[in-house]
Coordinates of C-alpha atoms in Angstrom, one line a residue:
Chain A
X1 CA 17.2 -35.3 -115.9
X2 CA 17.4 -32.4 -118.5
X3 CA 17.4 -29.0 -116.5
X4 CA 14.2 -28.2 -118.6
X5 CA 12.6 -31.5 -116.7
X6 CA 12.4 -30.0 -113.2
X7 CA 10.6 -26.6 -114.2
X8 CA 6.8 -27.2 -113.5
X9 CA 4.7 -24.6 -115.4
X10 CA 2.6 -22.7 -112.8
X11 CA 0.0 -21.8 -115.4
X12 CA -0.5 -25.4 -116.1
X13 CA -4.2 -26.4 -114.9
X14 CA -2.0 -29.5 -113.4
X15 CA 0.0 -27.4 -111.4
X16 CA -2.2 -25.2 -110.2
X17 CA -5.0 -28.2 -109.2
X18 CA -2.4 -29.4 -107.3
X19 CA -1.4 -26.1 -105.5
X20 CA -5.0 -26.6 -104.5
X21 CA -5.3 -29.9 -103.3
X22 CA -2.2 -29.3 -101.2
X23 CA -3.7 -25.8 -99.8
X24 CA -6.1 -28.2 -98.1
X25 CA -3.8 -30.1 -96.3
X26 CA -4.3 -30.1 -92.8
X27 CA -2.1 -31.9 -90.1
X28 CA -2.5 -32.5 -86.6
X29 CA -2.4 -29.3 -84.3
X30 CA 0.1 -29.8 -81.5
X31 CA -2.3 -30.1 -78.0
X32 CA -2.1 -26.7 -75.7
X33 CA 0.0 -28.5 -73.6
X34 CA 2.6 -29.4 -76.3
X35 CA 2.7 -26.0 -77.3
X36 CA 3.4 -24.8 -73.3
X37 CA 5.5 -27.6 -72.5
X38 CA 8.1 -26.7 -75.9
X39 CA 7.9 -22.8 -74.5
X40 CA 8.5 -23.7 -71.1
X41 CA 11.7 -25.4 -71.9
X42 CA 12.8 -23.2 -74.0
X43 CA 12.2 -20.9 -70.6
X44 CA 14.1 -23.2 -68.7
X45 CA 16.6 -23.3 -70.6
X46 CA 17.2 -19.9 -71.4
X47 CA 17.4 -19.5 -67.0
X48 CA 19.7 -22.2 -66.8
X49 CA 22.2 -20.3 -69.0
X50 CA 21.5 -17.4 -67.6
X51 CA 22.6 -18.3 -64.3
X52 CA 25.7 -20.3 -65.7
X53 CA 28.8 -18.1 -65.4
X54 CA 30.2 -17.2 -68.8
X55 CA 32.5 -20.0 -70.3
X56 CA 35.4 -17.3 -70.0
X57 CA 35.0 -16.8 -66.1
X58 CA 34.7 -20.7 -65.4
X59 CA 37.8 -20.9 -67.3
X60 CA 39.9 -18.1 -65.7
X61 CA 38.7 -19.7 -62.3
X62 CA 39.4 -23.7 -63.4
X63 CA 43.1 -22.1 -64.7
X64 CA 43.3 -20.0 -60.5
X65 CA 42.9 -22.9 -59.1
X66 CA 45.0 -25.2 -60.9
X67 CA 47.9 -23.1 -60.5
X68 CA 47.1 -22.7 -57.0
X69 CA 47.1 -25.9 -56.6
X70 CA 50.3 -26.8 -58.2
X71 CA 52.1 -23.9 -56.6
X72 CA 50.9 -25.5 -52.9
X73 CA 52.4 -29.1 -54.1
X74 CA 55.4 -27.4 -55.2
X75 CA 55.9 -25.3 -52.3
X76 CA 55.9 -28.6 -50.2
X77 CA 58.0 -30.5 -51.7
X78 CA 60.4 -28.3 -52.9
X79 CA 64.1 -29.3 -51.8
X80 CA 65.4 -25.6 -51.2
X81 CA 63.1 -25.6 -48.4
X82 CA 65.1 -27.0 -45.5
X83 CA 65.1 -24.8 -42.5
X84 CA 67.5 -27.4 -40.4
X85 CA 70.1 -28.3 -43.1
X86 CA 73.1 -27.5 -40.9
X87 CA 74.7 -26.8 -44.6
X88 CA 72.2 -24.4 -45.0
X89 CA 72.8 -22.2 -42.1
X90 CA 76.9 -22.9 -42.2
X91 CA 77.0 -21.2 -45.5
X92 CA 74.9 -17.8 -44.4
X93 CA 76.2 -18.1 -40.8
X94 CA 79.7 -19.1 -40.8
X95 CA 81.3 -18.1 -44.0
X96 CA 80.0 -14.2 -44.7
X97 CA 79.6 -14.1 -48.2
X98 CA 80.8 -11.0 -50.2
X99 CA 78.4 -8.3 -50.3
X100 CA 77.5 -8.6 -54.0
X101 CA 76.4 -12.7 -53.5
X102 CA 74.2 -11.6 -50.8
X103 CA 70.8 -10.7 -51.3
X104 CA 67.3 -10.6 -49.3
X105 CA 64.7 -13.1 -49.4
X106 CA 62.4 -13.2 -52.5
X107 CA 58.6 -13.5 -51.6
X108 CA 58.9 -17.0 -53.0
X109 CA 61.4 -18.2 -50.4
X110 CA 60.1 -15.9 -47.7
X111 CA 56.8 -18.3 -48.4
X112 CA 58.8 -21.9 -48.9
X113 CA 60.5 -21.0 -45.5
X114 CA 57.1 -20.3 -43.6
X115 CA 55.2 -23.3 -44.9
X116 CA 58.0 -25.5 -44.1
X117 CA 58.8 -24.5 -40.3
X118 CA 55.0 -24.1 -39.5
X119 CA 53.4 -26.3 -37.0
X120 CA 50.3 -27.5 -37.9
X121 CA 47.4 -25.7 -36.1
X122 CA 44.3 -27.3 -36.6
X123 CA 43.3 -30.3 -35.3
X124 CA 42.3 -33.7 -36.3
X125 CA 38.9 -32.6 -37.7
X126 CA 36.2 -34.9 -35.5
X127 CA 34.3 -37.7 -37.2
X128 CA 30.7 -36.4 -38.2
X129 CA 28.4 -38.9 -37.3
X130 CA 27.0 -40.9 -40.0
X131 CA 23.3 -40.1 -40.7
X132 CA 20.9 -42.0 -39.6
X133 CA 18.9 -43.7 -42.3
X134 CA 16.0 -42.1 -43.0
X135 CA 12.7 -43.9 -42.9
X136 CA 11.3 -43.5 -46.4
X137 CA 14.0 -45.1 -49.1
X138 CA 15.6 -42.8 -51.7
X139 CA 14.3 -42.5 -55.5
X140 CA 18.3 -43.7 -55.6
X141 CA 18.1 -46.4 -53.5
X142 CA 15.1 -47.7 -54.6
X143 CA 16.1 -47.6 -58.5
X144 CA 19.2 -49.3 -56.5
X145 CA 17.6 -52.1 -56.3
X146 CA 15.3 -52.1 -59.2
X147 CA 18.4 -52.2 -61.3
X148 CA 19.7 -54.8 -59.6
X149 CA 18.5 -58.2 -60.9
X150 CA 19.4 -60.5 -58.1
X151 CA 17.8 -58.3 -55.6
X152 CA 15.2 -60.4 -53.8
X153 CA 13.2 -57.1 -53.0
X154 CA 12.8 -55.6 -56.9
X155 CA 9.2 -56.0 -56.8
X156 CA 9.2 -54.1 -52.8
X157 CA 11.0 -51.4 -54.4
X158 CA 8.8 -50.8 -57.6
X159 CA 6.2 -50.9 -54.6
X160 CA 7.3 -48.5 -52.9
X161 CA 8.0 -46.1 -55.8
X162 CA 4.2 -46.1 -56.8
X163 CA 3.6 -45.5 -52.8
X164 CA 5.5 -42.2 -52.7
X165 CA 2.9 -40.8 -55.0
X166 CA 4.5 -37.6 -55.9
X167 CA 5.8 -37.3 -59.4
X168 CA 9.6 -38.3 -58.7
X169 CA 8.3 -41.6 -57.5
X170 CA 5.9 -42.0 -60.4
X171 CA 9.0 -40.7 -63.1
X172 CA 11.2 -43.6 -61.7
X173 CA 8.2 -46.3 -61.8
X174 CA 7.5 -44.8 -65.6
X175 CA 10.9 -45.5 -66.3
X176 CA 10.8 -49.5 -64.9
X177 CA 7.5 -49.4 -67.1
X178 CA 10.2 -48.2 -69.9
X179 CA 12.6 -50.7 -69.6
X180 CA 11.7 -54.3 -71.1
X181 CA 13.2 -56.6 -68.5
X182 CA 11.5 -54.6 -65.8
X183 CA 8.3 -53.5 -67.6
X184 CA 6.1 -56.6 -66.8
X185 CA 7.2 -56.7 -63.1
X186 CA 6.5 -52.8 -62.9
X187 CA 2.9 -53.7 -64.5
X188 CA 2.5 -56.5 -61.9
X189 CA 3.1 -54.4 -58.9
X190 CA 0.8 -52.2 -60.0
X191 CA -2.5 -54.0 -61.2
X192 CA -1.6 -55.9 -57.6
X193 CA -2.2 -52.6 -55.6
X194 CA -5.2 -52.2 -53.7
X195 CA -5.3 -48.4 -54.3
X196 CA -2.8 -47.3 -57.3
X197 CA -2.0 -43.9 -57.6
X198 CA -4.4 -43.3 -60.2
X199 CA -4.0 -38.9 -59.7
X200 CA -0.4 -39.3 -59.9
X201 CA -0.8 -41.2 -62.8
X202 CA -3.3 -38.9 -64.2
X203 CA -0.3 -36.2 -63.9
X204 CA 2.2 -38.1 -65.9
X205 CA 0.4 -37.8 -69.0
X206 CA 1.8 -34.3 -69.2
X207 CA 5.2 -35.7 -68.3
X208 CA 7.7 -33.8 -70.7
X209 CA 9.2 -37.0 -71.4
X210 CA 7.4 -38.3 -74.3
X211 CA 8.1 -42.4 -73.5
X212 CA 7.1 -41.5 -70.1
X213 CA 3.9 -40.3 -71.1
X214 CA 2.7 -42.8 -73.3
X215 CA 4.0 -45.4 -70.4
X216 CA 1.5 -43.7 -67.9
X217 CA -1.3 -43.9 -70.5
X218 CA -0.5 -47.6 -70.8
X219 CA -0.4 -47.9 -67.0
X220 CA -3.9 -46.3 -66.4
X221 CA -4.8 -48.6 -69.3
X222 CA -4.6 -51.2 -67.1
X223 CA -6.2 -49.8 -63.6
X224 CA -8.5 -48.4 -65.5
X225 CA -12.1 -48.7 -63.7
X226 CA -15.5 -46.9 -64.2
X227 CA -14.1 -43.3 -62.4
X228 CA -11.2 -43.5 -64.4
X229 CA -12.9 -43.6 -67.4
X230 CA -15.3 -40.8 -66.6
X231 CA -11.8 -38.6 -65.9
X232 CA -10.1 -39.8 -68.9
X233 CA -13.5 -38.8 -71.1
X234 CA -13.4 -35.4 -69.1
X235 CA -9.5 -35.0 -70.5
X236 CA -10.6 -36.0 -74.2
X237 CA -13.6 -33.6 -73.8
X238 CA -12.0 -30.3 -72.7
X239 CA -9.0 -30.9 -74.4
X240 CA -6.6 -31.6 -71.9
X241 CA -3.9 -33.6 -72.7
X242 CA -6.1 -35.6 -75.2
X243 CA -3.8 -37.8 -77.1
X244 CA -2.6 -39.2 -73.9
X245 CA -5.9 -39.5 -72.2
X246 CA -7.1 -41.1 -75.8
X247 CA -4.1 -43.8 -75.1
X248 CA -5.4 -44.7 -71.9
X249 CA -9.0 -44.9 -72.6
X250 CA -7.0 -47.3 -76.3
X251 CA -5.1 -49.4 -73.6
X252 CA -8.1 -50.4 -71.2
X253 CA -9.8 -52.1 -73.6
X254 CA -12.9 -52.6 -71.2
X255 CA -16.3 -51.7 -72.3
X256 CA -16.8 -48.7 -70.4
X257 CA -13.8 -47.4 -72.4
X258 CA -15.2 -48.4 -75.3
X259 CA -18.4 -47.3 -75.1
X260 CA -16.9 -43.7 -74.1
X261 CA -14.3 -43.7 -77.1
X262 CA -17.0 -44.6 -79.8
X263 CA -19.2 -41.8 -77.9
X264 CA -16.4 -38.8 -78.3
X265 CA -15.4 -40.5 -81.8
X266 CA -19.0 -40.2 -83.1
X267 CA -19.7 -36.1 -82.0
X268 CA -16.1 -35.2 -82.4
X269 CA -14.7 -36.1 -86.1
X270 CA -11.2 -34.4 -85.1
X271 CA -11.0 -37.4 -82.2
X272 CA -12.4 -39.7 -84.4
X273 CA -9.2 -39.2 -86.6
X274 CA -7.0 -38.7 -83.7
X275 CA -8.2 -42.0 -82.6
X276 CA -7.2 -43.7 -85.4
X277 CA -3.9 -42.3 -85.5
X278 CA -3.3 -43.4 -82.1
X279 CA -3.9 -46.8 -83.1
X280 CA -1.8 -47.1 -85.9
X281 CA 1.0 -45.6 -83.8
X282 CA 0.3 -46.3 -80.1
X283 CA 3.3 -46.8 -78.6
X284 CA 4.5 -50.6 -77.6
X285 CA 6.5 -49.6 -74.5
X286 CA 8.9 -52.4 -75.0
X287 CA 10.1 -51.0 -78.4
X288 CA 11.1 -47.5 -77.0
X289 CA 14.5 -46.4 -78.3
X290 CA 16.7 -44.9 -76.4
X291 CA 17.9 -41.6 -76.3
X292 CA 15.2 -39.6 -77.9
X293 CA 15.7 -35.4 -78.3
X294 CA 13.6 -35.0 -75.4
X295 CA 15.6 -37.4 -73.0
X296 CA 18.7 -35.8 -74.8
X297 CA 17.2 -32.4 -74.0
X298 CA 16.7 -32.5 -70.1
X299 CA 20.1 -34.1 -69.6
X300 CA 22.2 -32.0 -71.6
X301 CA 19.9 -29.5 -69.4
X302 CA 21.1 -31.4 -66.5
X303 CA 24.6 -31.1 -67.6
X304 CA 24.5 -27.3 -67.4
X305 CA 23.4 -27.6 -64.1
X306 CA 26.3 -29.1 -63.4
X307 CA 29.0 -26.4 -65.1
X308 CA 30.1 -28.6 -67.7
X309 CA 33.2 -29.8 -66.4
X310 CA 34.4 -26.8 -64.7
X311 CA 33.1 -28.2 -61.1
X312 CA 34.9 -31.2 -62.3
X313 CA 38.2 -29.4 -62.1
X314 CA 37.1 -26.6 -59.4
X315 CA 36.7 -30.0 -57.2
X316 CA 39.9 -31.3 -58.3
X317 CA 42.0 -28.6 -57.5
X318 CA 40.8 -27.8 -54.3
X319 CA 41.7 -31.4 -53.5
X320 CA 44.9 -30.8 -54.3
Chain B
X1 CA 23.0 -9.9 -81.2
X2 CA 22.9 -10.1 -77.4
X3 CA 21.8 -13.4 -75.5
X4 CA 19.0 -11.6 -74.6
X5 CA 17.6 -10.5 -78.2
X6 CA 18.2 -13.9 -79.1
X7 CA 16.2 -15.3 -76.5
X8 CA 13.2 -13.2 -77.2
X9 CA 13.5 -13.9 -81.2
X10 CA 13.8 -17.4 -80.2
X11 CA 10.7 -17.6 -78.3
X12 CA 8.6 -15.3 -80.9
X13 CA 9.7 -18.4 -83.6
X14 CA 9.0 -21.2 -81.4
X15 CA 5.6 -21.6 -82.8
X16 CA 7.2 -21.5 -86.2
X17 CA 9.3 -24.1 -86.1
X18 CA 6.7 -26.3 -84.0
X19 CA 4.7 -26.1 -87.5
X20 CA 7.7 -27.2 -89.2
X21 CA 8.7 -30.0 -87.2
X22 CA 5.2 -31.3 -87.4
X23 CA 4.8 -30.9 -91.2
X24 CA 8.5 -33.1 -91.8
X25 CA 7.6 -35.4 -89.1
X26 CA 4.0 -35.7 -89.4
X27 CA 3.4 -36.7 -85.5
X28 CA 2.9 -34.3 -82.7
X29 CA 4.3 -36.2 -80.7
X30 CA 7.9 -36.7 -82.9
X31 CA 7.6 -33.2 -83.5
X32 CA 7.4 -32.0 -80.1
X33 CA 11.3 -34.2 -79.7
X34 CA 12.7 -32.7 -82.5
X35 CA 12.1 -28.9 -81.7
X36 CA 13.1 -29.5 -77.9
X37 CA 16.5 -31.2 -79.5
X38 CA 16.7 -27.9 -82.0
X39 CA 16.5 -25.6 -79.1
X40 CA 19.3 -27.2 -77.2
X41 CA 21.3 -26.8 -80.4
X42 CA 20.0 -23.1 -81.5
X43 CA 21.0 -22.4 -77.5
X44 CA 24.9 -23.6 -77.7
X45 CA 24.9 -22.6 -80.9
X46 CA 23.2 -19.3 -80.8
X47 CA 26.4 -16.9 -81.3
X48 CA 26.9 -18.5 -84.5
X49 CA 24.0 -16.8 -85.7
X50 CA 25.7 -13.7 -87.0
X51 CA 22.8 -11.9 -88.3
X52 CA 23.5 -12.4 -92.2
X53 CA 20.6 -14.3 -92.8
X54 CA 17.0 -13.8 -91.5
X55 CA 16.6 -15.7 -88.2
X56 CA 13.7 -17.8 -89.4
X57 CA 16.0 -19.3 -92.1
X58 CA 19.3 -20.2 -89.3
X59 CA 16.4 -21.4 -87.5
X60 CA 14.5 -23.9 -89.6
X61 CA 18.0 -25.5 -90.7
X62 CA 18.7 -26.2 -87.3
X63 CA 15.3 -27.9 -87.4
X64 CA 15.9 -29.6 -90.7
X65 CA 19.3 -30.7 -89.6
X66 CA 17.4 -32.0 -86.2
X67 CA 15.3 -33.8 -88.7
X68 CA 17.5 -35.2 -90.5
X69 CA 19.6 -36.7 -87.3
X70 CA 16.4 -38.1 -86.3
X71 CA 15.5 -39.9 -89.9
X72 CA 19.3 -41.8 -89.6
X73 CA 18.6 -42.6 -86.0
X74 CA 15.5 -44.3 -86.4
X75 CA 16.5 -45.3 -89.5
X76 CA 13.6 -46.0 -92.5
X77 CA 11.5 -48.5 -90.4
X78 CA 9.3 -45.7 -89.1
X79 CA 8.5 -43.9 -92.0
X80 CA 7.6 -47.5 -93.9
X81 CA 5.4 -48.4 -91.1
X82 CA 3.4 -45.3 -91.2
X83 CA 3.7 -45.6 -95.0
X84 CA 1.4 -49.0 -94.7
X85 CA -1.0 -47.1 -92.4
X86 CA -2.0 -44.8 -95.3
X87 CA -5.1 -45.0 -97.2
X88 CA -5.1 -45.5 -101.0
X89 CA -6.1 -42.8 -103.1
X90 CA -7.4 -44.7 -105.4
X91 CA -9.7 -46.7 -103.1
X92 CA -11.1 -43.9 -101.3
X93 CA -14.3 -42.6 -102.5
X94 CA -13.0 -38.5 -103.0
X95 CA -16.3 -37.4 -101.7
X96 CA -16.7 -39.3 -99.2
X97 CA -13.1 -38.3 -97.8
X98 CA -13.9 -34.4 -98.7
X99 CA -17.3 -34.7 -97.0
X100 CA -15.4 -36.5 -94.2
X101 CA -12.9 -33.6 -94.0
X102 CA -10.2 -36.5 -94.1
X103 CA -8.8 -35.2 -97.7
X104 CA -7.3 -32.4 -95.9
X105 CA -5.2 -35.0 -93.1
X106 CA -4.4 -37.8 -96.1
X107 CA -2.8 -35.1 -98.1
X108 CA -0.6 -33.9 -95.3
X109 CA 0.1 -37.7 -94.5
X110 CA 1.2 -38.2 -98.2
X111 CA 3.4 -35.2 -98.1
X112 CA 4.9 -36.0 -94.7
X113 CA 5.6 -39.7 -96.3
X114 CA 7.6 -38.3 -99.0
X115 CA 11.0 -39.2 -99.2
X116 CA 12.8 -37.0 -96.8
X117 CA 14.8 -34.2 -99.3
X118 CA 11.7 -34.1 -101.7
X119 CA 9.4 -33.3 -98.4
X120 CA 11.7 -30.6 -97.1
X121 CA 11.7 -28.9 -100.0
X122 CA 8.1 -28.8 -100.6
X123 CA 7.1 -28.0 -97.4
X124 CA 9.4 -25.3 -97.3
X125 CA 7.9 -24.2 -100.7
X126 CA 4.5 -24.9 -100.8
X127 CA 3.7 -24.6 -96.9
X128 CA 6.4 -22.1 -95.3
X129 CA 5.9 -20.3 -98.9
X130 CA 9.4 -20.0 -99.3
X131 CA 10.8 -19.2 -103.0
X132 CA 13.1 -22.5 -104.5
X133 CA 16.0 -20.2 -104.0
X134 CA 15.7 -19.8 -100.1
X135 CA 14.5 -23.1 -99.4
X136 CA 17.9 -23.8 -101.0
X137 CA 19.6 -22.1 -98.5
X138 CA 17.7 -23.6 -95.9
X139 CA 18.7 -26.8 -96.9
X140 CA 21.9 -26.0 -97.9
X141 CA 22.4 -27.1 -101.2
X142 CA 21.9 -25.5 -104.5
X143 CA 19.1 -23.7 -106.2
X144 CA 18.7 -26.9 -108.9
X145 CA 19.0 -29.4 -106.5
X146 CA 16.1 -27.7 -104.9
X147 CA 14.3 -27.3 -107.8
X148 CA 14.6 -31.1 -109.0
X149 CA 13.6 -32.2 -105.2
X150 CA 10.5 -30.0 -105.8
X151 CA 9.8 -31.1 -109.5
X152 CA 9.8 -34.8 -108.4
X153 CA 7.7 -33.9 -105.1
X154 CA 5.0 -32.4 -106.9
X155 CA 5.2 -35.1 -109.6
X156 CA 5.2 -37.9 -106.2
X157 CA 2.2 -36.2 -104.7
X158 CA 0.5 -35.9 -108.6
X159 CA 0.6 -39.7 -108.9
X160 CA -0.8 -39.8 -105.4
X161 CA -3.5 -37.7 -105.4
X162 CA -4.2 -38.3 -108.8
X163 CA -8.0 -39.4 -108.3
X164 CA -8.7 -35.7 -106.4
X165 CA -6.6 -33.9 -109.2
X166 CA -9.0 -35.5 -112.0
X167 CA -12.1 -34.5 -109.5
X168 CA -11.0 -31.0 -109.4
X169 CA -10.4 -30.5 -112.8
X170 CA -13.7 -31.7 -113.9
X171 CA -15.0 -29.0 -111.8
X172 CA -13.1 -26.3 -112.3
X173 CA -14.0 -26.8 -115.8

């Protein structure tokens, strides 16, 4: 292409009904939520840093204790320190040195000469007894055996994560719903309950996990009963967590959901196009990749939490 | 800059780059992963910012780069798929879709299906209102480069929306 090529000529009636056309584009607004959840982590993160030490400190503390902890190793096993080598003694003892070969102890073998002739003083610290195991399984111990394919009690497990009902329970069932070789077990256990945690589920769709939204949407999809429905329309109508709620009402497929989409789609021409969006891109939970910026996000937030590697050597050290 | 300054500019651009992410990405939803992901970089990466450029511009690479990290992850299947899912120009009545208000959403879907470069640089241009020159630097390449990546937008989106260009003439005539 000539240089002359890529100048456009703003003057040209073209151009400029062009610059017009594209004035009027007009892409989907991100939800209220969206717009709280981005500032929130951006919150979050900023008081997870803040509370970090600086880089510098963990450093000059991963370096104390590292040198402390090879000055302890040395100090025990270094061969000067021999308080009953009878060679030792002879040659301070027996044979007085001349004055100039004889000096006092440096701090150094001062030190060597008290760690090696100390008795130990403690005592052999006493077993603590082993917990008791508590009645209610661990999100852990329950993903434990979710994760486990020959586990004979996958299904009990995924069972007992809906039961919990709290949101840690419901982020580790959303996560089976995630996962293609569990995903049709997980929906199993849950059309098969008797009373599903429908208000937990309601509260996933403003997970901050995007996959783990769209995963609750599907899974009120399929519990979805005349109440639901009413709640769902409720969402769409004040605006709470619409897309989501719009995914469920997609994934029921029953008439009552139905009849309430068409209704919202016909007096609201945003939702209408919303709707359609949705179902050219509603999520099929078995294609999730993984890894997205939002998972990648929260763990490398996680990762903070944990110092970065400078617990890692703290705890090695002191182990020392 | 302090942490602290930063901190505050970062959350007074938020918003900003929100916009951005969901005019390259053209999904809430994508875009709400890809500013999260430019956050965590913009917060390890904040003390590279060293003031010489406006905040906005260190800001909206990050984004871009984000973006573009994204784009090679997923690779091209995405952007094809949603490709299919838009409407032909030259099948849509243009009155019905203006009196629809859909003209305003196919245009932005057409400009977020762009191929990726071109659509940077014409959202930076057209919709951040960004001269050729910064966008440039936003994107880090050179001023020409920008300008062909704009030259062949506009001629992409011409050939797109050619049916609403012809409309418009008439009646601005």
């Amino acid at each position: 292409m000539r240089a002359s090529d890529d100048q456009f000529d703003p003057n040209d009636p073209a151009e400029q009904a062009l610059d017009r056309l594209l004035q009027q584009a007009r892409w989907h607004e991100p939800s209220p939520q969206q717009k709280q959840r981005v500032r929130d982590g951006w919150l979050a993160l900023s008081h997870r840093r803040r509370i970090m030490p600086p880089l510098w400190t963990a450093a000059a503390a991963a370096v104390v204790l590292v040198v402390g902890g090879a000055a302890t190793i040395v100090l025990r096993q270094s061969p000067v320190v021999q308080p009953h080598s009878e060679k030792f003694f002879a040659i301070v003892t027996d044979e007085p040195k001349p004055a100039d070969l004889v000096r006092p102890a440096t701090a150094y073998e001062k030190l060597a000469l008290i760690s090696a002739t100390r008795t130990p003083s403690r005592q052999a610290a006493t077993p603590i007894p082993l917990q008791t195991q508590p009645p209610v399984p661990s999100i852990a111990q329950l993903q434990l055996q979710v994760r486990n394919p020959a586990s004979p009690i996958r299904g009990t497990a995924i069972h007992a994560m809906l039961k919990r009902n709290d949101h840690a329970g419901m982020n580790a069932y959303l996560n089976c719903l995630n996962d293609p070789s569990l995903q049709d077990q997980a929906m199993a256990v849950l059309v098969g309950m008797s009373d599903p945690p429908r208000e937990a589920l309601l509260n996933e769709l403003n997970n901050p996990i995007v996959a783990n939204r769209q995963a609750a949407a599907q899974a009120l999809g399929a519990i979805c009963n005349a109440e639901l429905v009413e709640r769902l329309g409720e969402m769409v109508e004040s605006n709470i967590n619409r897309r989501e709620a719009l995914a469920a009402l997609l994934a029921a497929k029953n008439a009552s959901a139905m009849a309430m989409l068409d209704d919202v789609a016909r007096r609201h021409a945003a939702v209408k196009s919303q709707i359609q969006a949705l179902k050219s891109e509603t999520p099929d939970i078995t294609s999730k990749e993984p890894g997205n910026g939002k998972e990648n996000f929260y763990r490398a937030a996680d990762s903070l939490d944990r110092g970065d590697g400078w617990i890692r050597i703290g705890a090695g050290a002191t182990t020392v | 800059m302090d942490r602290q300054t930063f901190e505050r500019l970062m959350l007074e651009h938020l918003p900003a780059a929100h916009r951005l992410a969901i005019r390259l990405s053209g999904s809430p939803d994508r875009a709400e992963e890809l500013v999260q992901e430019a956050m965590l970089r913009a917060s390890r990466g904040w003390a590279q910012f060293r003031g010489q450029s406006r905040f906005t511009t260190w800001l909206f690479q990050i984004v871009i780069n984000v973006f573009r990290d994204q784009l090679r992850r997923k690779g091209v299947g995405e952007e094809v798929a949603d490709d299919h899912d838009l409407p032909d120009a030259r099948t849509v009545d243009p009155h019905q879709a203006a009196s629809g208000k859909e003209l305003g959403e196919l245009i932005a879907r057409h400009v977020s299906s762009l191929p990726p470069r071109q659509r940077e640089v014409l959202v930076l241009v057209a919709f951040e209102q960004m001269a050729p020159s910064q966008a440039a630097a936003v994107l880090e390449i050179s001023e020409q480069n920008a300008r062909v990546n704009l030259y062949l937008a506009r001629q992409a989106m011409k050939k797109l929306l050619a049916i609403y260009l012809n409309e418009d003439r008439c009646e601005s005539k």
